[in-house]
Coordinates of C-alpha atoms and ligand atoms in Angstrom, one line a residue:
M55 CA -18.8 -40.8 47.5
W56 CA -20.2 -44.1 48.5
W57 CA -22.4 -45.6 51.1
P58 CA -20.8 -48.1 53.5
S59 CA -23.3 -50.8 54.2
N60 CA -22.8 -51.5 57.9
L61 CA -26.5 -52.0 58.3
V62 CA -26.5 -54.6 55.6
Q63 CA -23.5 -56.4 57.1
V64 CA -25.0 -56.5 60.6
S65 CA -28.3 -57.8 59.3
L66 CA -26.7 -60.4 57.2
F67 CA -24.5 -61.5 60.1
R68 CA -27.6 -61.8 62.3
A69 CA -29.5 -63.7 59.7
L70 CA -26.8 -66.2 59.3
H71 CA -25.4 -66.5 62.8
E72 CA -27.7 -65.3 65.5
K73 CA -28.4 -67.9 68.2
E74 CA -31.2 -66.4 70.2
E75 CA -33.5 -66.2 67.3
K76 CA -36.1 -68.9 66.7
R77 CA -34.9 -71.5 64.3
E78 CA -37.8 -71.0 62.1
G79 CA -37.2 -67.3 61.6
K80 CA -33.6 -67.9 60.8
Q81 CA -34.4 -70.5 58.3
T82 CA -36.9 -68.4 56.4
R83 CA -34.5 -65.6 56.2
L84 CA -31.7 -67.8 55.0
R85 CA -34.0 -69.2 52.4
F86 CA -35.1 -65.7 51.4
F87 CA -31.5 -64.7 51.0
L88 CA -30.7 -67.7 48.8
I89 CA -33.8 -67.2 46.6
V90 CA -33.1 -63.6 46.0
F91 CA -29.4 -64.3 45.5
F92 CA -30.1 -66.8 42.7
V93 CA -32.7 -64.6 41.0
S94 CA -30.4 -61.7 41.1
F95 CA -27.5 -63.9 39.9
A96 CA -29.5 -65.3 37.0
Y97 CA -31.0 -62.0 36.0
Y98 CA -27.7 -60.2 35.7
I99 CA -26.8 -62.2 32.6
I100 CA -29.3 -59.9 30.8
P101 CA -27.9 -56.4 31.7
G102 CA -24.4 -57.8 32.1
Y103 CA -24.1 -59.6 28.8
I104 CA -27.2 -60.0 26.5
F105 CA -28.9 -56.6 26.8
P106 CA -26.5 -53.9 28.3
S107 CA -28.7 -51.1 27.0
I108 CA -31.4 -52.1 29.6
S109 CA -29.2 -50.3 32.1
S110 CA -30.2 -47.0 30.7
L111 CA -33.4 -46.9 28.7
S112 CA -33.9 -43.4 27.5
F113 CA -37.2 -43.2 25.7
V114 CA -37.0 -39.5 24.7
C115 CA -34.0 -40.2 22.5
W116 CA -35.8 -43.0 20.6
I117 CA -38.5 -40.6 19.6
W118 CA -36.5 -37.5 18.8
T119 CA -33.6 -39.0 17.0
R120 CA -32.3 -35.8 15.4
S121 CA -32.7 -33.2 18.0
V122 CA -29.7 -32.4 20.1
T123 CA -31.8 -30.6 22.7
A124 CA -34.3 -33.4 23.0
Q125 CA -31.5 -35.9 23.6
Q126 CA -29.8 -33.6 26.1
I127 CA -33.1 -33.7 28.0
G128 CA -33.8 -37.4 27.6
S129 CA -30.3 -39.0 27.8
G130 CA -29.9 -41.0 31.0
L131 CA -26.1 -41.1 30.7
Q132 CA -25.2 -37.8 29.2
G133 CA -28.2 -35.5 29.8
L134 CA -31.0 -34.7 32.2
G135 CA -32.4 -38.2 31.9
V136 CA -36.0 -37.2 31.9
G137 CA -38.0 -40.4 31.7
S138 CA -34.9 -42.6 31.7
I139 CA -34.7 -45.8 33.7
G140 CA -32.4 -48.7 34.2
L141 CA -33.8 -52.2 34.9
D142 CA -30.6 -53.5 36.5
W143 CA -29.5 -53.7 40.1
S144 CA -26.0 -52.4 39.2
T145 CA -27.7 -49.2 37.8
V146 CA -29.6 -48.8 41.1
A147 CA -26.8 -49.5 43.5
G148 CA -23.5 -49.5 41.6
F149 CA -22.9 -45.8 41.7
L150 CA -24.7 -44.5 44.7
G151 CA -24.6 -47.5 46.9
S152 CA -27.7 -49.5 47.9
P153 CA -30.7 -47.3 48.5
L154 CA -32.1 -49.9 50.8
A155 CA -29.5 -49.0 53.4
V156 CA -30.4 -45.3 53.5
P157 CA -33.2 -44.0 55.7
F158 CA -36.1 -42.3 53.9
F159 CA -35.4 -38.8 55.2
A160 CA -31.9 -39.0 53.7
I161 CA -33.3 -40.2 50.4
A162 CA -35.8 -37.4 50.4
N163 CA -33.0 -34.8 51.1
F164 CA -30.8 -36.4 48.5
F165 CA -33.5 -36.3 45.9
G166 CA -34.3 -32.7 46.7
G167 CA -30.7 -31.7 46.2
F168 CA -30.4 -33.6 43.0
F169 CA -33.7 -32.2 41.7
I170 CA -32.9 -28.6 42.5
Y171 CA -29.4 -28.8 41.0
F172 CA -30.1 -30.8 38.0
Y173 CA -33.6 -29.7 36.9
I174 CA -33.6 -26.0 38.0
I175 CA -30.1 -24.5 38.4
L176 CA -28.3 -26.4 35.7
P177 CA -30.8 -25.9 32.9
I178 CA -30.9 -22.2 33.8
F179 CA -27.1 -21.9 33.6
Y180 CA -26.8 -24.1 30.5
W181 CA -29.6 -22.6 28.3
S182 CA -28.6 -19.0 29.3
N183 CA -25.1 -20.0 28.1
A184 CA -23.4 -19.1 31.3
Y185 CA -19.7 -19.7 31.3
E186 CA -20.0 -20.4 27.6
A187 CA -21.7 -23.6 28.5
K188 CA -23.0 -24.4 25.0
K189 CA -19.5 -24.7 23.6
F190 CA -19.0 -27.9 25.6
P191 CA -20.8 -31.2 26.0
F192 CA -23.7 -31.0 28.5
F193 CA -22.5 -33.7 30.9
T194 CA -18.8 -34.3 31.0
S195 CA -15.8 -34.1 33.4
H196 CA -13.4 -33.3 30.6
T197 CA -11.4 -30.1 30.4
F198 CA -11.4 -27.8 27.4
D199 CA -9.6 -24.8 25.9
H200 CA -11.3 -21.6 24.7
T201 CA -12.1 -23.1 21.3
G202 CA -14.2 -25.9 22.7
Q203 CA -11.5 -28.6 22.0
L204 CA -10.2 -30.9 24.7
F205 CA -7.5 -29.1 26.8
N206 CA -4.1 -30.3 25.7
T207 CA -2.1 -30.7 28.9
T208 CA 0.9 -31.8 27.0
R209 CA 1.4 -28.2 25.9
I210 CA 1.6 -26.7 29.3
L211 CA 3.6 -29.3 31.2
N212 CA 7.4 -29.3 31.9
H213 CA 8.0 -32.9 31.2
K214 CA 11.3 -33.1 33.2
T215 CA 10.1 -31.5 36.4
F216 CA 6.4 -32.4 35.9
D217 CA 5.1 -28.9 36.8
I218 CA 3.5 -26.1 34.9
N219 CA 5.3 -24.3 32.0
L220 CA 3.9 -20.8 32.6
P221 CA 4.8 -19.1 29.3
A222 CA 3.3 -22.0 27.4
Y223 CA 0.1 -21.8 29.5
E224 CA -0.2 -18.0 29.0
S225 CA 0.1 -18.4 25.2
Y226 CA -2.4 -21.3 25.1
S227 CA -5.7 -20.9 26.9
K228 CA -7.5 -20.7 30.2
L229 CA -9.0 -24.0 31.4
Y230 CA -12.7 -24.5 30.8
V231 CA -15.0 -27.2 32.1
S232 CA -18.7 -27.9 31.3
V233 CA -21.0 -25.7 33.4
M234 CA -22.4 -28.9 34.9
F235 CA -18.9 -29.8 36.2
A236 CA -18.2 -26.2 37.4
L237 CA -21.4 -26.2 39.4
I238 CA -20.5 -29.5 41.0
Y239 CA -17.3 -27.9 42.3
G240 CA -19.4 -25.0 43.5
L241 CA -21.7 -27.4 45.3
S242 CA -18.8 -29.2 46.9
F243 CA -17.6 -25.9 48.3
G244 CA -21.1 -25.4 49.7
T245 CA -21.1 -29.0 51.1
L246 CA -18.0 -28.2 53.1
T247 CA -19.1 -25.0 54.7
S248 CA -22.7 -26.3 55.3
T249 CA -21.3 -29.4 57.0
I250 CA -19.5 -27.2 59.5
S251 CA -22.3 -24.9 60.2
H252 CA -25.0 -27.7 60.3
V253 CA -23.0 -29.8 62.8
A254 CA -22.2 -26.8 64.9
L255 CA -25.9 -25.7 65.0
F256 CA -27.6 -29.0 65.4
D257 CA -25.1 -31.2 67.1
G258 CA -22.7 -28.8 68.7
K259 CA -24.2 -29.2 72.2
F260 CA -24.5 -32.9 72.0
I261 CA -20.9 -33.4 70.8
W262 CA -19.7 -31.1 73.5
G263 CA -21.6 -33.0 76.1
M264 CA -20.4 -36.4 74.9
W265 CA -16.8 -35.1 74.8
K266 CA -17.1 -33.9 78.4
K267 CA -18.7 -37.1 79.5
S268 CA -16.2 -39.4 77.8
T269 CA -13.2 -37.5 79.1
L270 CA -14.3 -36.5 82.6
A271 CA -16.7 -39.3 83.6
T272 CA -15.6 -42.2 85.7
K273 CA -15.1 -45.5 84.0
D274 CA -18.0 -47.5 85.4
K275 CA -21.7 -46.9 84.9
L276 CA -21.0 -45.3 81.5
G277 CA -22.7 -46.4 78.3
D278 CA -25.3 -48.8 77.1
V279 CA -25.6 -52.5 77.5
H280 CA -23.2 -53.2 74.7
T281 CA -20.5 -51.0 76.2
R282 CA -20.9 -52.6 79.7
L283 CA -20.8 -56.1 78.3
M284 CA -17.7 -55.3 76.3
K285 CA -16.0 -53.7 79.2
K286 CA -16.8 -56.6 81.5
N287 CA -15.5 -59.3 79.1
Y288 CA -12.6 -57.8 77.2
K289 CA -9.7 -55.6 77.7
E290 CA -9.8 -52.3 75.9
V291 CA -7.3 -51.2 73.4
P292 CA -4.7 -49.1 75.2
Q293 CA -4.3 -45.5 74.0
W294 CA -0.6 -45.9 73.4
W295 CA -1.2 -48.5 70.7
F296 CA -2.9 -45.8 68.6
I297 CA -0.3 -43.2 69.4
A298 CA 2.5 -45.6 68.4
V299 CA 0.8 -46.3 65.1
L300 CA 0.4 -42.6 64.5
I301 CA 4.0 -41.8 65.2
V302 CA 5.4 -44.7 63.1
S303 CA 3.2 -43.9 60.1
F304 CA 3.8 -40.1 60.4
V305 CA 7.6 -40.7 60.3
L306 CA 7.2 -43.0 57.3
A307 CA 5.1 -40.5 55.5
L308 CA 7.6 -37.8 56.2
Y309 CA 10.3 -39.9 54.8
A310 CA 8.2 -40.7 51.7
C311 CA 7.7 -36.9 51.1
E312 CA 11.2 -35.6 51.9
G313 CA 13.2 -38.6 50.8
F314 CA 13.4 -40.2 47.4
G315 CA 14.8 -37.0 45.9
K316 CA 11.6 -35.2 46.8
Q317 CA 9.7 -36.8 43.9
L318 CA 6.4 -36.5 45.6
Q319 CA 6.8 -32.6 45.6
L320 CA 5.1 -32.3 49.0
P321 CA 7.2 -30.5 51.6
W322 CA 7.0 -31.5 55.3
W323 CA 4.7 -28.6 56.3
G324 CA 2.2 -29.9 53.7
L325 CA 2.1 -33.2 55.5
V326 CA 1.6 -31.6 58.8
L327 CA -1.2 -29.5 57.4
A328 CA -2.8 -32.5 55.8
C329 CA -2.9 -34.3 59.2
A330 CA -4.4 -31.2 60.8
I331 CA -7.2 -31.1 58.2
A332 CA -7.9 -34.8 58.7
F333 CA -7.9 -34.4 62.4
T334 CA -10.3 -31.4 62.3
F335 CA -12.9 -32.8 59.9
T336 CA -13.1 -36.4 61.1
L337 CA -15.6 -35.5 63.8
P338 CA -18.1 -33.3 61.9
I339 CA -18.1 -35.6 58.9
G340 CA -18.3 -38.7 61.1
V341 CA -21.4 -37.2 62.9
I342 CA -23.1 -36.7 59.5
Q343 CA -22.1 -40.2 58.4
A344 CA -23.4 -41.7 61.5
T345 CA -26.9 -40.1 61.1
T346 CA -27.4 -40.2 57.4
N347 CA -25.1 -43.0 56.1
Q348 CA -23.5 -40.5 53.8
Q349 CA -19.9 -39.4 53.8
M350 CA -19.2 -35.9 52.7
G351 CA -16.2 -35.7 50.4
L352 CA -13.3 -33.9 51.8
N353 CA -11.2 -34.3 48.6
V354 CA -12.1 -31.0 47.1
I355 CA -11.1 -28.9 50.1
T356 CA -7.7 -30.6 50.3
E357 CA -7.1 -30.1 46.6
L358 CA -8.2 -26.5 47.0
I359 CA -5.9 -25.7 50.0
I360 CA -2.7 -27.2 48.6
G361 CA -3.6 -25.9 45.1
Y362 CA -3.6 -22.3 46.5
L363 CA -0.6 -22.8 48.7
Y364 CA 1.6 -24.7 46.2
P365 CA 0.3 -24.3 42.7
G366 CA 1.7 -25.8 39.6
K367 CA 2.7 -29.1 41.3
P368 CA 0.4 -32.0 40.5
L369 CA 2.1 -34.6 42.5
A370 CA 2.1 -32.5 45.7
N371 CA -1.6 -32.0 45.1
V372 CA -2.4 -35.7 44.9
S373 CA -0.1 -36.5 47.8
F374 CA -1.7 -33.9 50.0
K375 CA -5.2 -35.2 49.0
T376 CA -4.1 -38.7 50.0
Y377 CA -2.8 -37.7 53.4
G378 CA -5.5 -35.3 54.1
Y379 CA -8.7 -36.9 52.7
M380 CA -7.9 -40.6 52.5
S381 CA -6.7 -40.7 56.1
M382 CA -9.9 -39.2 57.3
S383 CA -12.0 -41.5 55.2
Q384 CA -10.0 -44.5 56.4
A385 CA -10.4 -43.3 60.0
L386 CA -14.2 -43.4 59.6
Y387 CA -14.0 -46.8 58.0
F388 CA -12.0 -47.9 61.0
V389 CA -14.5 -46.4 63.5
G390 CA -17.3 -48.0 61.6
D391 CA -15.7 -51.4 61.7
F392 CA -15.1 -51.0 65.4
K393 CA -18.7 -50.2 65.9
L394 CA -19.6 -53.4 64.0
G395 CA -17.2 -55.3 66.3
H396 CA -18.8 -53.6 69.3
Y397 CA -22.2 -54.9 68.5
M398 CA -21.0 -58.3 67.4
K399 CA -18.9 -58.6 70.6
I400 CA -15.5 -59.0 69.0
P401 CA -12.6 -58.4 71.4
P402 CA -11.3 -54.9 70.7
R403 CA -7.7 -55.9 70.9
S404 CA -8.1 -58.6 68.3
M405 CA -10.1 -56.2 66.1
F406 CA -7.2 -53.7 66.3
L407 CA -4.6 -56.2 65.3
V408 CA -6.7 -57.6 62.5
Q409 CA -7.2 -54.1 61.1
L410 CA -3.5 -53.3 61.4
V411 CA -2.4 -56.5 59.6
A412 CA -5.1 -56.2 57.0
T413 CA -4.0 -52.6 56.2
M414 CA -0.4 -53.7 55.8
V415 CA -1.3 -56.7 53.6
A416 CA -3.8 -54.7 51.5
S417 CA -1.4 -51.8 50.8
T418 CA 1.5 -54.1 50.1
V419 CA -0.5 -56.2 47.7
C420 CA -2.0 -53.1 46.0
F421 CA 1.4 -51.5 45.6
G422 CA 2.9 -54.7 44.2
T423 CA 0.1 -55.3 41.8
T424 CA 0.3 -51.7 40.5
W425 CA 4.0 -51.9 40.1
W426 CA 3.7 -55.2 38.2
L427 CA 1.0 -53.9 35.9
L428 CA 2.8 -50.7 35.1
S429 CA 5.9 -52.5 34.2
S430 CA 4.4 -55.5 32.3
I431 CA 1.5 -54.1 30.3
E432 CA 2.5 -52.0 27.3
N433 CA 0.7 -48.6 27.0
I434 CA -1.4 -49.2 30.0
C435 CA -4.0 -46.5 30.5
N436 CA -3.1 -44.9 27.2
T437 CA -6.4 -45.4 25.3
D438 CA -5.1 -44.0 22.1
K439 CA -2.4 -46.7 21.8
L440 CA -4.2 -49.6 23.4
P441 CA -6.0 -52.2 21.3
K442 CA -9.8 -51.6 21.3
S443 CA -10.7 -54.7 23.3
S444 CA -8.1 -54.1 26.0
P445 CA -9.5 -53.8 29.5
W446 CA -6.6 -51.7 30.8
T447 CA -8.2 -48.3 30.2
C448 CA -8.0 -47.1 33.8
P449 CA -11.2 -44.9 33.9
G450 CA -10.8 -44.2 37.6
D451 CA -7.2 -43.1 37.3
E452 CA -8.3 -40.9 34.4
V453 CA -10.5 -38.9 36.7
F454 CA -7.7 -38.8 39.3
Y455 CA -5.3 -37.6 36.7
N456 CA -7.8 -34.9 35.5
A457 CA -8.2 -33.7 39.0
S458 CA -4.4 -33.4 39.4
I459 CA -4.3 -31.3 36.3
I460 CA -7.1 -29.0 37.3
W461 CA -6.0 -28.6 40.9
G462 CA -2.3 -29.2 40.7
V463 CA -1.0 -27.9 37.4
I464 CA -3.5 -25.2 36.7
G465 CA -4.4 -24.6 40.3
P466 CA -7.5 -23.0 41.9
G467 CA -5.8 -19.6 41.6
R468 CA -6.0 -19.8 37.8
M469 CA -9.5 -21.3 37.9
F470 CA -11.6 -19.8 40.8
T471 CA -10.2 -16.3 41.0
S472 CA -10.4 -13.4 38.6
R473 CA -7.5 -14.9 36.8
G474 CA -9.7 -17.8 35.7
I475 CA -13.2 -18.4 34.4
Y476 CA -15.0 -19.5 37.5
P477 CA -14.6 -17.0 40.4
G478 CA -18.4 -17.0 40.7
M479 CA -18.3 -20.5 42.3
N480 CA -16.9 -19.0 45.5
W481 CA -20.3 -17.7 46.4
F482 CA -21.2 -21.3 47.3
F483 CA -18.9 -21.1 50.3
L484 CA -21.1 -18.3 51.7
I485 CA -24.4 -19.9 50.6
G486 CA -23.4 -23.2 52.2
L487 CA -22.3 -21.6 55.5
L488 CA -25.6 -19.6 55.8
A489 CA -28.1 -22.1 54.4
P490 CA -28.5 -24.3 57.6
V491 CA -29.2 -21.2 59.7
P492 CA -32.8 -20.6 58.6
V493 CA -33.5 -24.3 58.9
W494 CA -32.2 -24.3 62.4
F495 CA -34.1 -21.2 63.3
F496 CA -37.5 -22.4 62.0
A497 CA -36.9 -25.8 63.6
R498 CA -36.6 -24.1 66.9
K499 CA -39.4 -21.7 66.3
F500 CA -41.9 -24.4 65.3
P501 CA -40.8 -27.5 67.1
E502 CA -44.2 -29.1 66.5
K503 CA -43.5 -29.2 62.7
K504 CA -41.2 -32.2 62.8
W505 CA -40.3 -32.1 59.1
I506 CA -38.4 -28.9 59.3
K507 CA -35.7 -30.6 61.4
Q508 CA -35.4 -33.2 58.7
V509 CA -34.2 -30.8 56.1
H510 CA -30.5 -31.6 55.9
I511 CA -28.6 -28.9 54.1
P512 CA -25.3 -30.7 53.8
L513 CA -27.0 -33.7 52.2
I514 CA -28.8 -31.5 49.8
F515 CA -25.6 -29.8 48.8
S516 CA -23.7 -33.1 48.4
A517 CA -26.4 -34.9 46.5
A518 CA -24.8 -34.0 43.2
G519 CA -21.4 -34.9 44.4
A520 CA -21.4 -38.4 43.0
M521 CA -21.6 -36.8 39.5
P522 CA -20.2 -37.1 36.9
K523 CA -19.4 -40.7 37.7
A524 CA -23.0 -41.3 38.6
K525 CA -25.5 -40.1 35.9
A526 CA -29.1 -39.1 35.8
V527 CA -30.4 -42.6 35.2
H528 CA -28.5 -43.9 38.3
Y529 CA -30.1 -41.2 40.4
W530 CA -33.6 -41.9 39.2
S531 CA -33.3 -45.6 39.6
W532 CA -31.8 -45.2 43.0
V533 CA -34.4 -42.9 44.2
I534 CA -37.3 -44.9 42.9
V535 CA -36.1 -48.1 44.5
G536 CA -35.3 -46.3 47.7
V537 CA -38.7 -44.7 48.0
I538 CA -40.5 -48.0 47.3
F539 CA -38.7 -49.9 50.0
N540 CA -37.8 -47.4 52.6
Y541 CA -41.1 -45.5 52.4
Y542 CA -44.0 -47.6 51.1
I543 CA -42.9 -51.0 52.2
F544 CA -41.4 -49.6 55.4
K545 CA -44.8 -48.0 56.3
R546 CA -47.1 -50.7 55.1
Y547 CA -45.3 -53.9 55.8
K548 CA -43.1 -52.9 58.7
A549 CA -42.5 -56.5 60.0
W550 CA -41.5 -57.8 56.6
W551 CA -39.3 -54.8 56.1
A552 CA -37.5 -55.2 59.4
R553 CA -36.7 -58.8 58.8
H554 CA -35.9 -58.7 55.1
N555 CA -34.9 -55.3 53.8
Y556 CA -31.2 -55.5 54.4
I557 CA -31.0 -59.1 53.5
L558 CA -32.6 -58.3 50.2
S559 CA -30.0 -55.7 49.6
A560 CA -27.1 -58.0 50.4
A561 CA -28.5 -60.8 48.3
L562 CA -29.0 -58.5 45.3
D563 CA -25.5 -57.2 45.6
A564 CA -24.0 -60.6 45.9
G565 CA -25.9 -62.1 43.0
T566 CA -25.1 -59.3 40.7
A567 CA -21.4 -59.2 41.7
I568 CA -20.8 -62.9 41.3
M569 CA -22.5 -63.0 37.9
G570 CA -20.5 -59.9 36.9
V571 CA -17.2 -61.7 37.8
L572 CA -18.4 -64.8 36.0
I573 CA -19.3 -63.0 32.8
Y574 CA -15.9 -61.2 32.9
F575 CA -13.8 -64.3 33.4
V576 CA -15.7 -66.9 31.4
L577 CA -17.0 -64.8 28.5
Q578 CA -15.4 -61.4 28.0
N579 CA -11.9 -62.5 28.9
N580 CA -12.1 -65.2 26.2
N581 CA -13.5 -62.7 23.7
I582 CA -16.9 -64.5 23.5
S583 CA -19.3 -61.7 22.9
F584 CA -23.0 -61.9 22.4
P585 CA -24.2 -61.4 18.8
N586 CA -24.6 -57.7 17.9
W587 CA -28.0 -56.2 18.1
W588 CA -29.6 -52.9 19.1
G589 CA -29.5 -53.7 22.8
S590 CA -25.9 -55.0 23.0
E591 CA -24.5 -51.5 22.8
N592 CA -23.5 -50.3 26.2
T593 CA -25.1 -46.9 25.6
D594 CA -28.3 -45.1 26.0
H595 CA -28.9 -44.6 22.3
C596 CA -28.6 -40.8 22.5
P597 CA -25.8 -40.2 20.1
L598 CA -26.4 -36.4 19.9
A599 CA -26.6 -35.8 23.6
H600 CA -22.9 -34.9 24.0
C601 CA -23.0 -32.4 21.1
P602 CA -22.2 -28.7 21.8
T603 CA -25.0 -26.4 20.7
E604 CA -23.0 -23.2 20.3
R605 CA -22.8 -21.8 16.8
G606 CA -19.8 -22.9 14.7
I607 CA -18.3 -25.6 16.9
V608 CA -17.3 -28.6 14.9
V609 CA -17.4 -32.0 16.5
Q610 CA -17.4 -35.2 14.6
G611 CA -20.8 -36.9 14.5
C612 CA -22.6 -33.7 15.6
P613 CA -24.6 -31.2 13.6
V614 CA -23.0 -27.7 13.3
F615 CA -25.3 -24.9 14.2
Ligands
NAG974 C1 -0.9 -31.4 22.2 O1 0.3 -30.7 22.2 C2 1.5 -31.4 21.9 C3 2.7 -30.5 22.1 O2 2.4 -29.2 21.6 C4 1.3 -31.9 20.4 O3 2.4 -32.6 20.0 C5 0.1 -32.8 20.3 O4 -0.2 -33.2 19.0 C6 -1.2 -32.0 20.9 N1 -2.3 -33.0 21.0 C7 -3.5 -32.8 20.5 C8 -4.5 -33.8 20.7 O5 -3.7 -31.7 19.9

């Protein structure tokens, strides 16, 4: 999950190009951008090179150096992160997007969801040893077998056909995950159903009205000043352009699935179903994104559906996810870019063509690069065989691969039904579906209490969805910065906020990113590392936080209870 920063882009664009504005205002804003940019750029040498530990200071671990439980509570990267903080813009914005671009009510809901999950539900589950939680590390996305060792997928895969070897699976073990990760899946089920019921309850009427208006109303007199200006000056994109692109890409996708000796494992009906899912969910998820700047992940539902319908096939699973989820997510990007173009008065037809060409260029380049890397770098992504300093460890693909094992090879049927360990997570479907109802009811009953309407159940459910890639310390740093800027400064210094907030965000992003690239190419790539000291480790100094606490589980570097 990530936050597209349209607001930031618009604001930056205005700061740099707007004509109507007084020269003076424009110049101060430009100067402000440059100053922040250089400060951010210069500062990032510290977390990026000299003192990486500053990204996750976990005080509790420094005090209780021998207690697993204390480190589980204090670790910012592998635990609850109580009292942990990162003094680094990439900690703040690198995992959850810039908090400056998120309205305060969304931050509050997000924090609420994070807090309830991470500091109430998870501790109860973990310390009551639900789902054998204590056998496994506290915070991990890895998969395990019943003995607490990493799940050995090699044992259950047919290597010729790349699908599950059932007898081998039955004689090995069911698939276990940490209770933290299991609950994340539960919450993603809840996110899905609550998105549907929330949008239906709160926005159903509005959407219906808009739909009627846009399909039935006559062409003129419709829309705001931007729409009228655009209509007057530029030709619209004709409908058939979209339809032509749809047909061409559908046929190509069909060929990719059914051709090539069916290597992708996904049959034609899977492709049709994936398109139907993308089509159905684009609107409700788009509505939520438009109001909260947060995109609900659809990936889990696509994995779940094809996992039930077509278990044991990991490639079918990822293909279905790509056609179902990625196409929706790209559609929303596309709409977002068009909105940007709408406000910036870019001719829609040019916009359409640019998007089309850029998509083709980007996908060709990505495909070519991947092909080239896979064939030219020995043992790429194989961390056991790669030299220690090699950058080709593919952490993102590792998560993607693990997901294909969980959902494709094992399948939700052997995971979330009575045949697996986690059927209890299905309750989240029901909880999510019903949770927006009381909020909606009370918001109508007490319309004078404005805050009730601001309780946003899908946001609350999805808050934890960025885990386990985003850790506790990222959440805390994100929330603190977000509250400072979009609550305190927003309230007290509104004029300053309106002119500078988004520019600040863009400048911090840009400075950090450019220094990051510089460090990589100039220093790390040439093996020039900073002298070793306590702070040069890229850790939170909580070496025991990942240890299992169940009796008799032996893990290297951990005490045995
Ligand atoms: C996983 O299983 C394979 C096949 O049974 C075996 O060769 C390999 O050593 C195992 N790996 C681990 C890490 O236990």
